[in-house]
GROMACS .gro file of C-alpha atoms in nm:
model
  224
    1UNK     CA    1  -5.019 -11.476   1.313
    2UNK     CA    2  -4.873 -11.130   1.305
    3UNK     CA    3  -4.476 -11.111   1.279
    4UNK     CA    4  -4.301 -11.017   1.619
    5UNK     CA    5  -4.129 -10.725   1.432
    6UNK     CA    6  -4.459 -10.612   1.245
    7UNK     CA    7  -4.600 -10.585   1.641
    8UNK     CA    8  -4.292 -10.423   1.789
    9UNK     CA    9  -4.300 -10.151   1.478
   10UNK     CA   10  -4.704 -10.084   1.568
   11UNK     CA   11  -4.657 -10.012   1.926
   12UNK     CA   12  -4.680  -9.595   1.942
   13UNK     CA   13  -4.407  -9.449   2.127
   14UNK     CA   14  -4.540  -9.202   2.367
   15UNK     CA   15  -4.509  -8.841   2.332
   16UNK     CA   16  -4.342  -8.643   2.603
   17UNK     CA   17  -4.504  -8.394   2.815
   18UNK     CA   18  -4.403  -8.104   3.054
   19UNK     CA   19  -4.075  -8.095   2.853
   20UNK     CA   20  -3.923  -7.806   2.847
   21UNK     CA   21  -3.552  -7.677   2.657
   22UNK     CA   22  -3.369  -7.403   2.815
   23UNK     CA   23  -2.961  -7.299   2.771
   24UNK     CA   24  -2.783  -7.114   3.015
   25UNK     CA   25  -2.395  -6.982   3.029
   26UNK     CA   26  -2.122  -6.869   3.203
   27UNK     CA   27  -1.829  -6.639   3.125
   28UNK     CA   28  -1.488  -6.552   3.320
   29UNK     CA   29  -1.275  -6.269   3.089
   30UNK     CA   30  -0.914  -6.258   3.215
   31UNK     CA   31  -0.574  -6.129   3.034
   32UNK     CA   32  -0.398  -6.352   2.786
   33UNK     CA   33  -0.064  -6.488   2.941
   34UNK     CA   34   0.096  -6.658   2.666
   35UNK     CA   35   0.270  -6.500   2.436
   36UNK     CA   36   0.426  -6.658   2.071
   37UNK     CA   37   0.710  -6.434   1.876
   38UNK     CA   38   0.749  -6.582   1.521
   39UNK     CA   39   1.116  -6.482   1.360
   40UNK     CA   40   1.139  -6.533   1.023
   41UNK     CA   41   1.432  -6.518   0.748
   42UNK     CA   42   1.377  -6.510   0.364
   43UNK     CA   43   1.651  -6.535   0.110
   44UNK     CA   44   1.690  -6.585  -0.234
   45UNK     CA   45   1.916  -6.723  -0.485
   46UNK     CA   46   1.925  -6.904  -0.864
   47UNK     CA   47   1.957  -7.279  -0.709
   48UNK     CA   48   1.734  -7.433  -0.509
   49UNK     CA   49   2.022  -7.619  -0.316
   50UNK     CA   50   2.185  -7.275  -0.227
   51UNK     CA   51   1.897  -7.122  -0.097
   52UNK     CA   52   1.814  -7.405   0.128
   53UNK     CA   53   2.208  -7.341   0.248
   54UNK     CA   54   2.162  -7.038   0.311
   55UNK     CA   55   1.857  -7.032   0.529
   56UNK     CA   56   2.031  -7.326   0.732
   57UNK     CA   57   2.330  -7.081   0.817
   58UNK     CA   58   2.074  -6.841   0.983
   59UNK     CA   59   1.824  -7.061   1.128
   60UNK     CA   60   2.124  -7.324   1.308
   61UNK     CA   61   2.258  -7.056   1.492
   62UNK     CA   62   1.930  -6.868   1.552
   63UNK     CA   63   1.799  -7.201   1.699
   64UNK     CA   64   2.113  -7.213   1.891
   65UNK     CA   65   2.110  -6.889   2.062
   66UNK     CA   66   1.735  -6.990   2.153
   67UNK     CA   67   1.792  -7.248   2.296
   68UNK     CA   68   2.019  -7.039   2.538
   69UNK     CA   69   1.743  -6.894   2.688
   70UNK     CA   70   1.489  -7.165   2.691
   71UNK     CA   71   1.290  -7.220   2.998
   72UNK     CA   72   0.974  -7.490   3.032
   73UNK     CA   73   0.670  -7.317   3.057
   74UNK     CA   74   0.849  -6.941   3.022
   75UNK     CA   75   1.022  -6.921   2.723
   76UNK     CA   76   0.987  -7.222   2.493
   77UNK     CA   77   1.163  -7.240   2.166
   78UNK     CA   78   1.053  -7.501   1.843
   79UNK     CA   79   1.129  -7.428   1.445
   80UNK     CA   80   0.908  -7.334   1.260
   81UNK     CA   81   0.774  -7.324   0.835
   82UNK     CA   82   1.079  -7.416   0.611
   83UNK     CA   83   1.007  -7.393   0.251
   84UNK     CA   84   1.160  -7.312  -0.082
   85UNK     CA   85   0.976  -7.277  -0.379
   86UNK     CA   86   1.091  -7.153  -0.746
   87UNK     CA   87   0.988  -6.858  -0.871
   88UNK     CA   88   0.855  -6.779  -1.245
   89UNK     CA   89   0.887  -6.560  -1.477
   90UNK     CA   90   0.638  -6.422  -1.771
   91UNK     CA   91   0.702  -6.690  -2.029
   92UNK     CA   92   0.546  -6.941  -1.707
   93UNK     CA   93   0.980  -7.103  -1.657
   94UNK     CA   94   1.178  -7.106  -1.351
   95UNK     CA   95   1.382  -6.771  -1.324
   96UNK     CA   96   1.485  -6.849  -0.979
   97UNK     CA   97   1.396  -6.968  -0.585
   98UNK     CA   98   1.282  -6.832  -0.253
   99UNK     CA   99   1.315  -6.940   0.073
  100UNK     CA  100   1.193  -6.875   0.396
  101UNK     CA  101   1.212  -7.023   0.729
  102UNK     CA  102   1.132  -6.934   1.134
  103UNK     CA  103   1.227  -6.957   1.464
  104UNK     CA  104   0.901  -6.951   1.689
  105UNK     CA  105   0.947  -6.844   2.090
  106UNK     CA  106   0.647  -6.871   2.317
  107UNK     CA  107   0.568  -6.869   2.678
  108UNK     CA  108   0.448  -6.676   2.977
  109UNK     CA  109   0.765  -6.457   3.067
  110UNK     CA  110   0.690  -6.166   2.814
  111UNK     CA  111   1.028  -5.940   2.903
  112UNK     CA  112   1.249  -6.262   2.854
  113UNK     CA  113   1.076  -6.320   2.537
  114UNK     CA  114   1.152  -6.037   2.398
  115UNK     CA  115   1.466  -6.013   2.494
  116UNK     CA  116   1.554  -6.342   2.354
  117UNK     CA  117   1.402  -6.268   2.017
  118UNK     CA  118   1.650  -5.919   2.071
  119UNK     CA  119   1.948  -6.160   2.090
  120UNK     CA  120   1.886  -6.390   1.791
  121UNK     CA  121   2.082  -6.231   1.490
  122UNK     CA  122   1.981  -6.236   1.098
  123UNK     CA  123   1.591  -6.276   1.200
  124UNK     CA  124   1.335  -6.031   1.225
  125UNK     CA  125   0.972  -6.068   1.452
  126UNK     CA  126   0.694  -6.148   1.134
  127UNK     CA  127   0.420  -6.259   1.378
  128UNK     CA  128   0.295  -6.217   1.704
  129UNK     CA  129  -0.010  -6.364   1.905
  130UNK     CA  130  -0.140  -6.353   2.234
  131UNK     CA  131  -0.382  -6.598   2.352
  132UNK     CA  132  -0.412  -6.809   2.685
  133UNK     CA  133  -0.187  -7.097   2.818
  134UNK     CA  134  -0.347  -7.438   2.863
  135UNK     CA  135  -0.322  -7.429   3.184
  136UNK     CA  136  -0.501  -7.131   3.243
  137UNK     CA  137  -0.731  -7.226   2.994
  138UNK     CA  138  -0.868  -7.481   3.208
  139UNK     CA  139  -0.907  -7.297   3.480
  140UNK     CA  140  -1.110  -7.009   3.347
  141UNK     CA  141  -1.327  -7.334   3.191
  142UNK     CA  142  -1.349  -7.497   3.492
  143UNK     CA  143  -1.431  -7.147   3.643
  144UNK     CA  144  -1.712  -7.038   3.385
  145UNK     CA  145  -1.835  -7.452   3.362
  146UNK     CA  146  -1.967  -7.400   3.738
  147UNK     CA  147  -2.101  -7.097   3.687
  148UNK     CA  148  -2.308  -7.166   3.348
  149UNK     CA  149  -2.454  -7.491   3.552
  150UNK     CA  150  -2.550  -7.313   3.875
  151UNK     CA  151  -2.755  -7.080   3.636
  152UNK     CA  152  -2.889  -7.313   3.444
  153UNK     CA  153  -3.006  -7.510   3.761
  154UNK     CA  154  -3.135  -7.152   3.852
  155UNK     CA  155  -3.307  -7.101   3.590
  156UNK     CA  156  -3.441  -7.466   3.565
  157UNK     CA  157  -3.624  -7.418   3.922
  158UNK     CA  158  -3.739  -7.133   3.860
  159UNK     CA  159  -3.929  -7.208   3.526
  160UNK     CA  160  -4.076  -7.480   3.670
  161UNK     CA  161  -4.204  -7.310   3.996
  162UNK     CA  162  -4.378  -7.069   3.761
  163UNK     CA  163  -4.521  -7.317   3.578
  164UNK     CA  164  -4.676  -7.517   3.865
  165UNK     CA  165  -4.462  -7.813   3.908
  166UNK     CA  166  -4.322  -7.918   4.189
  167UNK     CA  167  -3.990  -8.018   4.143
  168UNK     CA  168  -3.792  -8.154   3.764
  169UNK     CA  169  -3.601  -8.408   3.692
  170UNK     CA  170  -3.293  -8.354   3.388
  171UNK     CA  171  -3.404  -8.530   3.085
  172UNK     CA  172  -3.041  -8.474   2.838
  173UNK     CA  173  -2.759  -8.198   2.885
  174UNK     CA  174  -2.491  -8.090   2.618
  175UNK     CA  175  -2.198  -7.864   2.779
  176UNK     CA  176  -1.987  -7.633   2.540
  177UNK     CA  177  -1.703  -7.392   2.535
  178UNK     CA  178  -1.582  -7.121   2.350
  179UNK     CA  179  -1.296  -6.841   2.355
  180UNK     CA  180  -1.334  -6.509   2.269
  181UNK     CA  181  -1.130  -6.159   2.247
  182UNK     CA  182  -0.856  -6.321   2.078
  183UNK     CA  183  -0.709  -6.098   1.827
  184UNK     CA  184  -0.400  -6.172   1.650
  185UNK     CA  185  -0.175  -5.887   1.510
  186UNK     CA  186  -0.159  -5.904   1.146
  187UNK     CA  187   0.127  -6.143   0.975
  188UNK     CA  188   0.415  -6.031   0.806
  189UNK     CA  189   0.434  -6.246   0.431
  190UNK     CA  190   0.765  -6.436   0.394
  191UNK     CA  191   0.795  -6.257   0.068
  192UNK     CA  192   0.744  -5.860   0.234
  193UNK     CA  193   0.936  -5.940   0.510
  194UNK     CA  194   1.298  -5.897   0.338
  195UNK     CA  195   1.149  -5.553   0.186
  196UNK     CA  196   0.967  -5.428   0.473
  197UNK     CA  197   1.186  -5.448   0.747
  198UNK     CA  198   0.991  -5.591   1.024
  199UNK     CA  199   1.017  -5.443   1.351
  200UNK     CA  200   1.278  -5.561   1.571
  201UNK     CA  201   1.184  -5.740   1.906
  202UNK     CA  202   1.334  -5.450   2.141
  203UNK     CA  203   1.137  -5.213   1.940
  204UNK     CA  204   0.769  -5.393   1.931
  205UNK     CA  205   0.469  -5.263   2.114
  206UNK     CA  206   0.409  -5.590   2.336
  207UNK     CA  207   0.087  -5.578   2.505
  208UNK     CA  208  -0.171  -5.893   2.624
  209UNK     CA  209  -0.501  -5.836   2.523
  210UNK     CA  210  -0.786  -5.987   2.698
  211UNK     CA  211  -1.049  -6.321   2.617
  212UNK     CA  212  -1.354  -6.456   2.734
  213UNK     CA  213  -1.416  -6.778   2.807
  214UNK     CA  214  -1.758  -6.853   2.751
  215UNK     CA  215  -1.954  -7.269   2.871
  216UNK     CA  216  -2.238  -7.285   2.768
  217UNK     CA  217  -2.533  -7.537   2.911
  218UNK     CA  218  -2.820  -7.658   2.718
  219UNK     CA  219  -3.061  -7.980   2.737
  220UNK     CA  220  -3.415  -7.999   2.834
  221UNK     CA  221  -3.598  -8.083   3.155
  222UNK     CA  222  -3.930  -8.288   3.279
  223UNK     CA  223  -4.145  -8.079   3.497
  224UNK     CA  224  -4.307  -8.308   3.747
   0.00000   0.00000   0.00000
C-alpha cells in the first residue's frame, strides 16, 4: 500500500492558463508644505565636562525661545543631535573636545518659521528640507491609489477584449508607493559650521520644491 503522503506528493498540480501579468500606476505631483529648519551650535573647549556646559547655555534658552512660538501642526519645535567627542592630535592622544548640538523647527507656516529661527540667539540654520506633511501625504496617496487602479482595471479589460475573452477575473494584486522630487539642500557639518558662518534664517532663500507621488498596481489576471 502506497503512503498517503507519497500519493498526495504524486498528484500534478495544474498549470495555469490565460494568465496574464500587467502593472499599472498613478501619479499626483503637488508642492511640498512642510518645512524643517535645523539650528545648530558647535563649541569647543579642553574638558569634556565644559563643553557639554557650554552647549547647554545655548541650546536651554534656544529651546526656550522656541517654544515661544510653537504651534501644533505650524511651527513645531523638538531638540535635536547632542554630542561631544574628543579630538586627537598627531601622536593619536586627546588634545581636546568638540561639541555640537541643534534645535530643529518644522511645520507648515513657512514665514513663522523663519521668523522663529530669526529670534533664537547663538544658533545658526545648518540644514533645511522640504518634503510633504503626513497628512497631505495621504491624500496625494489616496489620490494617485484610485487613479493607478482605475488604469489598471482599464488596462485589464482591455487586454483581455483583444485577446478574445470575455470577461477576467483578478488572480493576486500587490499595491506600492513611492515619493519623488524630494531634494534636500545640502547640510552644513557640525565642524564647518563655526568657520563658515551659516546663513542666518532672515537671510535664507526659502522656497518649496515640488514631489510626486507615484502607486503603483501590479498582479496578474485570468482571462475567461
Amino acid at each position: 500500500m502506497v503512503p498517503w503522503c507519497a500519493q498526495a506528493q504524486s498528484v500534478p498540480v495544474p498549470v495555469p492558463h490565460n494568465v496574464l501579468q500587467l502593472q499599472s500606476s498613478g501619479s499626483v505631483e503637488v508642492v511640498q508644505d512642510w518645512l524643517s529648519l535645523t539650528l545648530g551650535v558647535v563649541r569647543e573647549g579642553s574638558d569634556a565636562a565644559q563643553v557639554q556646559a557650554q552647549l547647554r547655555a545655548v541650546l536651554e534658552p534656544a529651546m526656550n525661545e522656541a517654544r515661544k512660538q510653537a504651534k501644533p501642526g505650524q511651527v513645531e519645535v523638538r531638540s535635536g543631535s547632542f554630542s561631544v567627542f574628543p579630538r586627537y592630535g598627531r601622536e593619536g592622544k586627546i588634545n581636546g573636545w568638540q561639541g555640537s548640538a541643534e534645535v530643529v523647527l518644522e511645520g507648515r507656516d513657512i514665514p513663522a518659521l523663519t521668523a522663529a529661527a530669526s529670534r533664537i540667539s547663538g544658533l545658526n540654520v545648518t540644514q533645511l528640507n522640504f518634503s510633504l506633511s503626513r497628512e497631505q501625504r495621504q491624500q496625494l496617496e489616496a489620490e494617485a491609489q484610485s487613479r493607478a487602479i482605475q488604469s489598471f482595471k482599464a488596462r485589464a479589460a482591455d487586454l483581455t477584449r483583444q485577446f478574445g475573452f470575455a470577461g477576467y477575473s483578478l488572480r493576486e494584486v500587490n499595491v506600492s508607493s513611492s515619493d519623488g522630487g524630494y531634494s534636500p539642500r545640502p547640510r552644513l557639518m557640525a565642524a564647518e559650521a563655526k568657520m563658515a558662518s551659516p546663513m542666518a534664517a532672515a537671510d535664507l532663500p526659502v522656497e518649496a520644491g515640488r514631489s510626486t507621488v507615484t502607486v503603483t498596481v501590479s498582479g496578474s489576471i485570468q482571462m475567461n
